[in-house]
mmCIF file of C-alpha atoms in Angstrom:
data_model
loop_
_atom_site.group_PDB
_atom_site.id
_atom_site.type_symbol
_atom_site.label_atom_id
_atom_site.label_comp_id
_atom_site.label_asym_id
_atom_site.label_seq_id
_atom_site.Cartn_x
_atom_site.Cartn_y
_atom_site.Cartn_z
ATOM 1 C CA MET A 1 -18.229 18.771 31.308
ATOM 2 C CA ALA A 2 -20.350 16.744 33.591
ATOM 3 C CA GLY A 3 -21.020 13.375 31.864
ATOM 4 C CA ALA A 4 -19.141 13.929 28.963
ATOM 5 C CA PRO A 5 -17.524 10.676 28.048
ATOM 6 C CA VAL A 6 -13.724 11.056 28.032
ATOM 7 C CA SER A 7 -11.875 8.452 25.924
ATOM 8 C CA LEU A 8 -9.074 6.599 28.036
ATOM 9 C CA GLN A 9 -7.400 5.150 24.387
ATOM 10 C CA VAL A 10 -3.966 4.539 25.479
ATOM 11 C CA PHE A 11 -1.610 3.851 23.054
ATOM 12 C CA ALA A 12 1.999 3.560 24.600
ATOM 13 C CA LEU A 13 3.513 -0.718 24.398
ATOM 14 C CA SER A 14 4.615 0.002 27.999
ATOM 15 C CA GLN A 15 3.140 1.930 30.465
ATOM 16 C CA PRO A 16 5.631 4.612 31.797
ATOM 17 C CA ALA A 17 7.159 3.101 34.816
ATOM 18 C CA PRO A 18 5.841 5.637 38.062
ATOM 19 C CA LEU A 19 8.255 8.478 38.159
ATOM 20 C CA GLU A 20 7.911 7.829 42.358
ATOM 21 C CA PRO A 21 7.607 4.890 44.179
ATOM 22 C CA LEU A 22 3.801 3.920 44.547
ATOM 23 C CA SER A 23 3.434 4.963 48.812
ATOM 24 C CA ALA A 24 5.299 8.331 47.667
ATOM 25 C CA LEU A 25 2.451 8.831 45.153
ATOM 26 C CA VAL A 26 -0.086 7.531 47.475
ATOM 27 C CA HIS A 27 1.080 10.114 50.396
ATOM 28 C CA GLN A 28 1.475 12.922 47.705
ATOM 29 C CA ALA A 29 -2.187 12.376 46.417
ATOM 30 C CA ALA A 30 -3.494 12.387 49.661
ATOM 31 C CA GLN A 31 -1.932 15.492 50.246
ATOM 32 C CA GLY A 32 -3.875 17.129 47.418
ATOM 33 C CA ASP A 33 -1.261 15.931 44.693
ATOM 34 C CA ARG A 34 -3.594 15.269 41.822
ATOM 35 C CA SER A 35 -1.058 14.462 39.072
ATOM 36 C CA ALA A 36 0.279 11.603 41.707
ATOM 37 C CA ALA A 37 -3.267 10.167 41.473
ATOM 38 C CA THR A 38 -3.061 10.742 37.726
ATOM 39 C CA ALA A 39 0.154 8.644 37.779
ATOM 40 C CA VAL A 40 -1.649 6.001 39.676
ATOM 41 C CA CYS A 41 -5.102 5.880 37.653
ATOM 42 C CA ARG A 42 -2.424 5.316 34.748
ATOM 43 C CA LEU A 43 -0.682 2.342 36.031
ATOM 44 C CA PHE A 44 -3.811 0.629 37.166
ATOM 45 C CA ALA A 45 -5.920 1.604 33.639
ATOM 46 C CA PRO A 46 -4.974 -1.417 31.802
ATOM 47 C CA VAL A 47 -6.166 -4.067 34.730
ATOM 48 C CA VAL A 48 -9.217 -2.235 34.936
ATOM 49 C CA ARG A 49 -10.033 -2.720 31.800
ATOM 50 C CA ALA A 50 -8.962 -6.149 31.482
ATOM 51 C CA PHE A 51 -11.732 -6.152 34.308
ATOM 52 C CA ALA A 52 -14.168 -4.614 32.619
ATOM 53 C CA ARG A 53 -13.380 -6.336 29.707
ATOM 54 C CA ARG A 54 -14.276 -9.731 31.423
ATOM 55 C CA ARG A 55 -17.917 -8.393 32.046
ATOM 56 C CA VAL A 56 -18.615 -6.195 29.303
ATOM 57 C CA ILE A 57 -18.026 -5.977 25.311
ATOM 58 C CA LYS A 58 -18.556 -3.341 24.254
ATOM 59 C CA THR A 59 -15.514 -0.966 24.027
ATOM 60 C CA ASP A 60 -17.525 2.044 25.914
ATOM 61 C CA ALA A 61 -18.810 0.481 28.110
ATOM 62 C CA VAL A 62 -15.525 -0.583 28.711
ATOM 63 C CA ASP A 63 -13.836 3.064 29.063
ATOM 64 C CA GLU A 64 -17.088 4.134 30.728
ATOM 65 C CA PHE A 65 -16.990 1.607 33.571
ATOM 66 C CA THR A 66 -12.617 2.558 33.777
ATOM 67 C CA GLN A 67 -13.506 5.751 34.018
ATOM 68 C CA ASP A 68 -15.885 5.145 37.025
ATOM 69 C CA VAL A 69 -13.214 3.439 38.846
ATOM 70 C CA MET A 70 -10.687 5.691 38.238
ATOM 71 C CA LEU A 71 -13.447 8.784 39.643
ATOM 72 C CA VAL A 72 -14.019 7.121 42.865
ATOM 73 C CA LEU A 73 -9.827 5.986 43.121
ATOM 74 C CA ILE A 74 -9.046 9.556 42.795
ATOM 75 C CA GLU A 75 -11.394 10.891 45.268
ATOM 76 C CA ALA A 76 -10.293 8.226 47.678
ATOM 77 C CA LEU A 77 -6.797 8.967 47.090
ATOM 78 C CA GLY A 78 -7.454 12.795 47.611
ATOM 79 C CA ALA A 79 -9.018 11.907 50.977
ATOM 80 C CA GLY A 80 -6.417 9.911 52.198
ATOM 81 C CA LYS A 81 -8.526 7.011 52.543
ATOM 82 C CA LEU A 82 -5.762 4.473 51.539
ATOM 83 C CA GLU A 83 -4.020 4.287 54.698
ATOM 84 C CA GLN A 84 -1.329 1.244 53.909
ATOM 85 C CA PRO A 85 -0.440 1.971 50.636
ATOM 86 C CA GLU A 86 1.174 -1.679 50.364
ATOM 87 C CA ARG A 87 -2.565 -2.540 49.661
ATOM 88 C CA LEU A 88 -3.155 0.014 46.885
ATOM 89 C CA GLY A 89 -4.004 -3.402 44.280
ATOM 90 C CA GLY A 90 -6.753 -4.670 46.802
ATOM 91 C CA PHE A 91 -7.989 -1.311 46.978
ATOM 92 C CA VAL A 92 -8.264 -0.456 43.462
ATOM 93 C CA LEU A 93 -9.922 -4.154 42.369
ATOM 94 C CA GLY A 94 -12.512 -3.511 45.512
ATOM 95 C CA ILE A 95 -13.426 -0.794 44.183
ATOM 96 C CA CYS A 96 -13.732 -2.295 40.511
ATOM 97 C CA ARG A 97 -15.767 -5.210 42.545
ATOM 98 C CA ASN A 98 -18.254 -2.559 44.246
ATOM 99 C CA LEU A 99 -18.608 -0.887 41.014
ATOM 100 C CA ALA A 100 -19.355 -3.641 39.095
ATOM 101 C CA ARG A 101 -21.773 -4.878 41.968
ATOM 102 C CA ASP A 102 -24.310 -2.002 41.524
ATOM 103 C CA ARG A 103 -23.555 0.275 38.884
ATOM 104 C CA ALA A 104 -27.332 1.646 38.274
ATOM 105 C CA ARG A 105 -26.844 3.091 42.231
ATOM 106 C CA GLN A 106 -23.661 4.903 41.084
ATOM 107 C CA ARG A 107 -25.020 7.134 38.280
ATOM 108 C CA GLU A 108 -26.049 10.542 40.094
ATOM 109 C CA ARG A 109 -22.739 9.926 42.375
ATOM 110 C CA ARG A 110 -20.666 9.499 38.835
ATOM 111 C CA GLU A 111 -22.210 12.671 37.696
ATOM 112 C CA ALA A 112 -21.235 14.540 40.622
ATOM 113 C CA LEU A 113 -17.577 12.910 40.624
ATOM 114 C CA LEU A 114 -17.051 14.111 36.762
ATOM 115 C CA THR A 115 -18.174 17.362 38.132
ATOM 116 C CA GLU A 116 -15.482 17.852 40.323
ATOM 117 C CA TYR A 117 -12.255 15.583 38.926
ATOM 118 C CA ALA A 118 -12.992 15.838 35.033
ATOM 119 C CA GLY A 119 -9.587 17.361 34.956
ATOM 120 C CA ASN A 120 -7.919 14.585 35.881
ATOM 121 C CA LEU A 121 -9.483 12.447 33.172
ATOM 122 C CA ALA A 122 -8.787 14.128 30.672
ATOM 123 C CA ALA A 123 -4.831 13.966 31.791
ATOM 124 C CA LEU A 124 -5.254 10.205 31.793
ATOM 125 C CA ALA A 125 -7.186 9.945 28.358
ATOM 126 C CA ALA A 126 -5.477 10.010 24.699
ATOM 127 C CA GLU A 127 -7.873 10.884 21.756
ATOM 128 C CA VAL A 128 -7.574 8.120 19.212
ATOM 129 C CA PRO A 129 -4.887 9.284 16.707
ATOM 130 C CA ASP A 130 -5.379 10.402 13.492
ATOM 131 C CA LYS A 131 -1.828 9.082 12.204
ATOM 132 C CA PRO A 132 -0.696 5.492 13.543
ATOM 133 C CA THR A 133 1.358 5.259 15.620
ATOM 134 C CA TYR A 134 4.579 3.199 15.864
ATOM 135 C CA GLU A 135 2.809 0.525 18.234
ATOM 136 C CA ILE A 136 -0.203 0.284 15.223
ATOM 137 C CA ILE A 137 2.049 -0.028 12.514
ATOM 138 C CA HIS A 138 4.231 -2.468 14.067
ATOM 139 C CA LEU A 139 1.158 -4.580 14.794
ATOM 140 C CA GLU A 140 0.691 -4.119 11.345
ATOM 141 C CA ASP A 141 3.788 -5.644 10.152
ATOM 142 C CA CYS A 142 3.970 -8.470 13.023
ATOM 143 C CA LEU A 143 0.150 -9.508 12.042
ATOM 144 C CA SER A 144 1.308 -10.644 8.011
ATOM 145 C CA SER A 145 3.752 -13.036 9.485
ATOM 146 C CA LEU A 146 0.594 -14.785 11.180
ATOM 147 C CA SER A 147 -1.266 -17.293 9.284
ATOM 148 C CA GLN A 148 -4.924 -15.978 8.255
ATOM 149 C CA ARG A 149 -6.638 -18.438 11.293
ATOM 150 C CA ALA A 150 -4.247 -16.428 13.807
ATOM 151 C CA ARG A 151 -4.965 -13.304 12.641
ATOM 152 C CA ASP A 152 -9.000 -14.056 12.293
ATOM 153 C CA VAL A 153 -8.562 -15.017 16.408
ATOM 154 C CA VAL A 154 -7.054 -12.055 16.645
ATOM 155 C CA ARG A 155 -9.311 -9.434 15.276
ATOM 156 C CA LEU A 156 -12.226 -11.728 16.508
ATOM 157 C CA ALA A 157 -10.964 -11.569 20.177
ATOM 158 C CA TYR A 158 -9.308 -8.362 20.553
ATOM 159 C CA ALA A 159 -10.971 -5.974 18.001
ATOM 160 C CA GLU A 160 -14.198 -7.367 18.153
ATOM 161 C CA ALA A 161 -13.601 -8.208 21.927
ATOM 162 C CA MET A 162 -15.438 -11.922 21.029
ATOM 163 C CA SER A 163 -15.634 -14.366 23.910
ATOM 164 C CA HIS A 164 -13.866 -17.709 23.454
ATOM 165 C CA VAL A 165 -17.006 -19.312 22.920
ATOM 166 C CA ASP A 166 -17.981 -16.940 20.364
ATOM 167 C CA VAL A 167 -14.314 -16.810 18.936
ATOM 168 C CA ALA A 168 -14.429 -20.760 18.682
ATOM 169 C CA GLN A 169 -18.018 -20.849 17.099
ATOM 170 C CA ALA A 170 -17.075 -17.655 14.486
ATOM 171 C CA LEU A 171 -13.965 -19.968 13.352
ATOM 172 C CA SER A 172 -15.846 -23.385 13.835
ATOM 173 C CA LEU A 173 -13.014 -24.539 16.170
ATOM 174 C CA SER A 174 -13.420 -26.328 19.652
ATOM 175 C CA GLU A 175 -12.873 -24.061 22.427
ATOM 176 C CA GLY A 176 -9.573 -26.160 23.626
ATOM 177 C CA ASN A 177 -8.203 -25.516 19.812
ATOM 178 C CA ALA A 178 -9.291 -22.128 19.813
ATOM 179 C CA ARG A 179 -8.288 -21.123 22.938
ATOM 180 C CA VAL A 180 -4.560 -22.623 22.058
ATOM 181 C CA LEU A 181 -4.686 -20.745 18.982
ATOM 182 C CA ARG A 182 -5.423 -17.595 20.687
ATOM 183 C CA HIS A 183 -2.450 -18.028 22.812
ATOM 184 C CA ARG A 184 0.028 -18.847 20.387
ATOM 185 C CA SER A 185 -0.644 -15.827 18.229
ATOM 186 C CA LEU A 186 -0.775 -13.731 21.371
ATOM 187 C CA HIS A 187 2.957 -14.930 22.320
ATOM 188 C CA ALA A 188 3.626 -14.964 18.389
ATOM 189 C CA LEU A 189 2.998 -11.209 18.722
ATOM 190 C CA ARG A 190 4.473 -10.684 21.652
ATOM 191 C CA GLU A 191 7.583 -11.834 20.556
ATOM 192 C CA CYS A 192 7.432 -9.742 17.221
ATOM 193 C CA MET A 193 6.659 -6.599 19.069
ATOM 194 C CA SER A 194 9.833 -7.367 21.268
ATOM 195 C CA ARG A 195 11.877 -6.572 18.201
ATOM 196 C CA ARG A 196 11.940 -3.525 15.340
ATOM 197 C CA ILE A 197 9.399 -3.602 12.566
ATOM 198 C CA SER A 198 10.777 -5.726 9.875
ATOM 199 C CA TRP A 199 12.490 -3.757 7.523
ATOM 200 C CA GLU A 200 14.453 -1.748 10.591
ATOM 201 C CA ALA A 201 15.653 -4.997 11.406
ATOM 202 C CA THR A 202 17.922 -5.596 8.138
ATOM 203 C CA MET B 1 -21.034 -24.760 28.589
ATOM 204 C CA SER B 2 -17.320 -24.176 28.134
ATOM 205 C CA GLU B 3 -14.473 -26.634 28.133
ATOM 206 C CA PRO B 4 -12.779 -26.772 31.071
ATOM 207 C CA ALA B 5 -9.553 -24.577 30.503
ATOM 208 C CA SER B 6 -5.787 -26.598 30.639
ATOM 209 C CA PRO B 7 -3.412 -25.286 33.657
ATOM 210 C CA THR B 8 -1.039 -22.405 31.953
ATOM 211 C CA ALA B 9 1.303 -20.824 34.038
ATOM 212 C CA ASP B 10 1.938 -18.231 31.514
ATOM 213 C CA PRO B 11 0.752 -14.271 32.586
ATOM 214 C CA LEU B 12 -0.190 -13.780 29.086
ATOM 215 C CA ALA B 13 -2.330 -16.992 28.308
ATOM 216 C CA LEU B 14 -3.959 -16.154 31.692
ATOM 217 C CA LEU B 15 -4.930 -12.774 31.350
ATOM 218 C CA ASP B 16 -6.387 -13.947 27.860
ATOM 219 C CA ASP B 17 -8.316 -16.744 29.441
ATOM 220 C CA TYR B 18 -9.176 -14.249 32.314
ATOM 221 C CA THR B 19 -10.384 -11.548 29.770
ATOM 222 C CA SER B 20 -11.917 -13.446 27.131
ATOM 223 C CA GLY B 21 -14.013 -15.409 29.663
ATOM 224 C CA ALA B 22 -12.434 -18.812 29.397
ATOM 225 C CA MET B 23 -11.706 -18.685 33.401
ATOM 226 C CA PRO B 24 -14.441 -19.783 35.353
ATOM 227 C CA ASP B 25 -15.422 -18.122 38.313
ATOM 228 C CA SER B 26 -13.794 -20.007 40.384
ATOM 229 C CA GLU B 27 -10.207 -19.363 39.507
ATOM 230 C CA ALA B 28 -10.939 -15.793 38.554
ATOM 231 C CA GLU B 29 -11.716 -13.825 41.818
ATOM 232 C CA SER B 30 -8.303 -15.158 43.233
ATOM 233 C CA PHE B 31 -6.305 -14.417 39.477
ATOM 234 C CA GLU B 32 -7.916 -10.461 40.132
ATOM 235 C CA GLU B 33 -6.666 -10.397 43.444
ATOM 236 C CA ALA B 34 -3.044 -11.744 42.504
ATOM 237 C CA LEU B 35 -3.105 -9.407 39.140
ATOM 238 C CA PHE B 36 -3.590 -6.396 41.004
ATOM 239 C CA ALA B 37 -1.453 -6.631 43.939
ATOM 240 C CA ARG B 38 1.220 -7.298 40.658
ATOM 241 C CA VAL B 39 0.392 -4.112 39.322
ATOM 242 C CA ALA B 40 0.640 -2.209 42.305
ATOM 243 C CA HIS B 41 4.304 -3.841 42.482
ATOM 244 C CA GLY B 42 5.130 -3.414 38.707
ATOM 245 C CA HIS B 43 5.164 -6.555 37.890
ATOM 246 C CA ALA B 44 1.996 -7.051 35.167
ATOM 247 C CA SER B 45 3.435 -6.088 31.709
ATOM 248 C CA GLU B 46 0.838 -8.464 30.204
ATOM 249 C CA ALA B 47 -1.230 -6.522 30.939
ATOM 250 C CA ASP B 48 -0.010 -3.177 29.301
ATOM 251 C CA PHE B 49 0.813 -5.453 26.015
ATOM 252 C CA ALA B 50 -2.877 -6.983 26.143
ATOM 253 C CA ASP B 51 -4.204 -3.409 26.386
ATOM 254 C CA THR B 52 -1.979 -1.841 23.512
ATOM 255 C CA LEU B 53 -2.425 -4.816 21.688
ATOM 256 C CA ARG B 54 -6.386 -4.459 21.899
ATOM 257 C CA HIS B 55 -6.227 -1.097 21.242
ATOM 258 C CA ALA B 56 -4.056 -1.303 18.115
ATOM 259 C CA ALA B 57 -6.041 -4.214 16.762
ATOM 260 C CA GLU B 58 -9.218 -2.058 16.949
ATOM 261 C CA TRP B 59 -7.630 0.868 15.310
ATOM 262 C CA ILE B 60 -6.404 -1.416 12.328
ATOM 263 C CA ALA B 61 -9.690 -3.416 11.480
ATOM 264 C CA ARG B 62 -11.328 0.036 11.964
ATOM 265 C CA ARG B 63 -8.927 0.747 8.715
ATOM 266 C CA GLY B 64 -9.261 -2.457 6.789
ATOM 267 C CA THR B 65 -5.517 -3.094 6.910
ATOM 268 C CA PHE B 66 -5.908 -6.330 9.312
ATOM 269 C CA ASN B 67 -5.985 -8.949 5.905
ATOM 270 C CA VAL B 68 -2.908 -9.488 4.055
ATOM 271 C CA GLY B 69 -3.941 -9.080 0.856
ATOM 272 C CA ASN B 70 -7.450 -7.624 -0.814
ATOM 273 C CA THR B 71 -9.981 -8.280 -3.201
ATOM 274 C CA ARG B 72 -10.691 -5.677 -6.317
ATOM 275 C CA ALA B 73 -14.002 -4.546 -4.511
ATOM 276 C CA GLU B 74 -12.340 -4.200 -0.844
ATOM 277 C CA ILE B 75 -10.199 -2.198 -2.894
ATOM 278 C CA ASP B 76 -12.887 0.217 -4.383
ATOM 279 C CA ALA B 77 -14.522 0.503 -1.066
ATOM 280 C CA LEU B 78 -11.145 1.779 0.076
ATOM 281 C CA LEU B 79 -10.591 4.124 -2.537
ATOM 282 C CA ALA B 80 -14.451 5.756 -1.990
ATOM 283 C CA SER B 81 -14.286 5.369 1.645
ATOM 284 C CA GLY B 82 -12.490 9.211 1.997
ATOM 285 C CA PHE B 83 -8.951 8.088 3.306
ATOM 286 C CA LYS B 84 -6.230 9.645 1.526
ATOM 287 C CA VAL B 85 -5.247 6.672 -0.256
ATOM 288 C CA GLU B 86 -2.346 6.501 -2.754
ATOM 289 C CA TYR B 87 -2.659 3.792 -5.176
ATOM 290 C CA ARG B 88 0.295 1.864 -7.776
ATOM 291 C CA ASP B 89 0.453 -0.273 -10.356
ATOM 292 C CA PHE B 90 3.429 -2.863 -9.836
ATOM 293 C CA GLY B 91 2.561 -4.038 -13.169
ATOM 294 C CA ASP B 92 3.054 -8.102 -13.362
ATOM 295 C CA ALA B 93 6.414 -8.119 -11.459
ATOM 296 C CA SER B 94 8.484 -8.951 -14.896
ATOM 297 C CA VAL B 95 10.512 -5.755 -14.549
ATOM 298 C CA PRO B 96 11.674 -3.491 -10.953
ATOM 299 C CA VAL B 97 9.387 -1.169 -9.981
ATOM 300 C CA ASP B 98 10.742 2.569 -8.325
ATOM 301 C CA ILE B 99 9.226 3.621 -5.485
ATOM 302 C CA PRO B 100 9.244 7.266 -5.169
ATOM 303 C CA PRO B 101 8.614 9.036 -1.567
ATOM 304 C CA LEU B 102 5.087 8.616 -0.678
ATOM 305 C CA ARG B 103 3.248 12.177 -0.904
ATOM 306 C CA PRO B 104 3.266 13.617 2.279
ATOM 307 C CA ASP B 105 -0.630 13.535 3.272
ATOM 308 C CA THR B 106 -1.263 9.912 2.397
ATOM 309 C CA GLU B 107 -2.745 7.733 4.782
ATOM 310 C CA ILE B 108 -2.928 4.403 2.983
ATOM 311 C CA PHE B 109 -0.886 2.682 0.518
ATOM 312 C CA VAL B 110 -1.987 0.093 -2.027
ATOM 313 C CA TYR B 111 -0.389 -1.533 -4.565
ATOM 314 C CA ARG B 112 -1.727 -4.000 -7.291
ATOM 315 C CA VAL B 113 0.442 -7.093 -8.815
ATOM 316 C CA GLY B 114 -0.858 -8.284 -11.746
ATOM 317 C CA ILE B 115 0.173 -11.790 -11.147
ATOM 318 C CA ASP B 116 -2.768 -14.563 -11.672
ATOM 319 C CA LEU B 117 -3.086 -16.979 -8.808
ATOM 320 C CA ARG B 118 -6.623 -18.510 -9.611
ATOM 321 C CA GLY B 119 -6.106 -22.255 -8.813
ATOM 322 C CA TYR B 120 -3.795 -21.847 -6.394
ATOM 323 C CA ASP B 121 -4.973 -22.700 -2.606
ATOM 324 C CA GLY B 122 -3.017 -19.752 -0.968
ATOM 325 C CA ALA B 123 0.152 -17.573 -1.274
ATOM 326 C CA ASP B 124 3.095 -16.381 0.728
ATOM 327 C CA VAL B 125 5.472 -13.824 -0.392
ATOM 328 C CA VAL B 126 9.171 -13.985 1.253
ATOM 329 C CA ILE B 127 11.335 -10.600 1.140
ATOM 330 C CA GLU B 128 14.451 -10.763 0.763
ATOM 331 C CA THR B 129 17.242 -8.326 0.601
ATOM 332 C CA PRO B 130 18.955 -8.415 -3.038
ATOM 333 C CA SER B 131 21.645 -10.573 -1.622
ATOM 334 C CA GLY B 132 19.273 -12.970 -0.077
ATOM 335 C CA GLU B 133 19.672 -12.006 3.410
ATOM 336 C CA PRO B 134 15.748 -12.871 4.681
ATOM 337 C CA ILE B 135 13.719 -9.309 5.635
ATOM 338 C CA LYS B 136 10.265 -11.094 6.313
ATOM 339 C CA THR B 137 7.283 -13.748 5.310
ATOM 340 C CA PHE B 138 4.083 -12.364 5.003
ATOM 341 C CA ARG B 139 2.046 -15.455 5.297
ATOM 342 C CA ASP B 140 -1.510 -16.379 3.655
ATOM 343 C CA ILE B 141 -2.495 -13.720 1.630
ATOM 344 C CA ARG B 142 -5.419 -12.964 0.024
ATOM 345 C CA PHE B 143 -5.968 -12.500 -3.495
ATOM 346 C CA ASP B 144 -8.825 -11.427 -5.811
ATOM 347 C CA PRO B 145 -11.121 -14.500 -6.699
ATOM 348 C CA THR B 146 -12.088 -12.832 -10.157
ATOM 349 C CA ASP B 147 -8.844 -12.724 -11.730
ATOM 350 C CA GLY B 148 -6.440 -13.701 -9.290
ATOM 351 C CA GLU B 149 -4.668 -10.379 -9.029
ATOM 352 C CA LEU B 150 -3.087 -9.488 -5.959
ATOM 353 C CA PHE B 151 -3.828 -6.384 -3.952
ATOM 354 C CA GLY B 152 -1.767 -5.070 -1.117
ATOM 355 C CA VAL B 153 -2.603 -2.744 1.269
ATOM 356 C CA CYS B 154 -0.943 -0.901 4.508
ATOM 357 C CA GLU B 155 -0.352 2.286 6.535
ATOM 358 C CA ALA B 156 1.727 4.907 4.752
ATOM 359 C CA PRO B 157 4.118 4.934 7.611
ATOM 360 C CA LEU B 158 4.856 1.259 7.140
ATOM 361 C CA ALA B 159 4.881 1.397 3.347
ATOM 362 C CA GLU B 160 7.804 3.970 3.337
ATOM 363 C CA ILE B 161 9.534 1.725 6.177
ATOM 364 C CA GLY B 162 8.841 -1.663 3.996
ATOM 365 C CA PHE B 163 9.554 -0.487 0.654
ATOM 366 C CA ARG B 164 12.112 2.619 0.574
ATOM 367 C CA SER B 165 14.002 0.949 3.045
ATOM 368 C CA GLY B 166 16.208 -0.052 0.392
ATOM 369 C CA PRO B 167 15.874 -2.535 -2.570
ATOM 370 C CA ALA B 168 14.431 -5.961 -2.246
ATOM 371 C CA ARG B 169 12.900 -8.936 -3.434
ATOM 372 C CA TRP B 170 9.878 -9.907 -3.212
ATOM 373 C CA LYS B 171 9.183 -13.698 -3.881
ATOM 374 C CA LEU B 172 5.660 -14.589 -4.246
ATOM 375 C CA ILE B 173 5.365 -18.314 -3.778
ATOM 376 C CA ALA B 174 1.668 -20.296 -4.267
ATOM 377 C CA ARG B 175 0.602 -23.433 -2.746
ATOM 378 C CA ARG B 176 -1.500 -25.659 -4.379
ATOM 379 C CA GLY B 177 -1.644 -28.893 -1.846
ATOM 380 C CA ALA B 178 1.684 -29.675 -0.850
ATOM 381 C CA GLU B 179 3.219 -28.418 -4.190
ATOM 382 C CA ARG B 180 4.970 -24.926 -3.659
ATOM 383 C CA VAL B 181 5.344 -22.727 -7.027
ATOM 384 C CA HIS B 182 7.661 -19.898 -7.480
ATOM 385 C CA VAL B 183 5.272 -17.864 -9.553
ATOM 386 C CA GLY B 184 7.237 -14.679 -9.801
ATOM 387 C CA THR B 185 9.614 -12.027 -8.062
ATOM 388 C CA LEU B 186 8.952 -8.531 -7.713
ATOM 389 C CA GLU B 187 11.965 -6.401 -7.199
ATOM 390 C CA THR B 188 11.422 -2.661 -5.433
ATOM 391 C CA ARG B 189 13.951 -0.065 -5.031
ATOM 392 C CA PRO B 190 13.594 3.088 -3.742
ATOM 393 C CA VAL B 191 14.565 6.589 -5.437
ATOM 394 C CA GLY B 192 14.227 10.130 -5.120
#
């Protein structure tokens, strides 16, 4: 259905490695293989969302921007517009920047692309799960080992998508101290989540 | 006006600076060019981690299980929320508590420990096996301010792992200034 929002929530802890080298995927996509185009999109989705996060706050807006980028990318790959696969990173970034520059003008074009490529987006999307995934309960386990202040900074910065300035203000910290706390908390969580859930390790 | 961010070469910290806005625009342009180029070569695992963290954190925040320890009012709100909550009263930790399997449809597990933590600045729970092997530490647990009781909340699958992997001792260590007080030990053992 054109215009229907498609959630791009992805819960896998690590993105699956492409089954084919990127250049092969780009070539296959240009031959009309939509699963190859989807694989390319899946690879870039986290950084496209990071690009959007820097510019917009609300999760819905981040998802919509990501969806728009993917629609343009899928179309461009299918049309064989990327002649040098080794420049794929810059190509995707260029789409991001162009869309960020002029969102309003893209609305009409977005509807047309959605009609054509909604199937690709559906393959990329994963509905918010009814039950917690392993990654979610793993994070819950790891959060409980942090200090309350570290949990607060993760909640504000990641669950509520606050900017670094707002996080610092909410916690009555200097921006520098909030940044150090954020980085330390991130590293503690990444280290914790690289192991098994606490009780599974004993 | 943002304070200038100190230099860091760590990819995860740099990505955090980028998305949070701590990185100035003058640096962000070249950063994102390098980031997207690294993705094309499969070398940006920090982006996958940050993306997963954000989605999982949003999910946990929506469920109300972000904090460690809850107030009675928060528990009442959770019980009225429509989630399938399984509530267990562990008493005052003076006798071991048997933990049968959770009901299959349980979404969130809630437990109460009737220990009075009023007058303390905070508390940790150190979990060990019966032989004293450390399992983990819950840091900075919250408790009810009116009666000092401890309410724990966690997702049912984590409760299954945490309470039913084997017998454990949950040592409650409270803080008052620099003083640390062993308030009690809850022994749990899976049954059934």
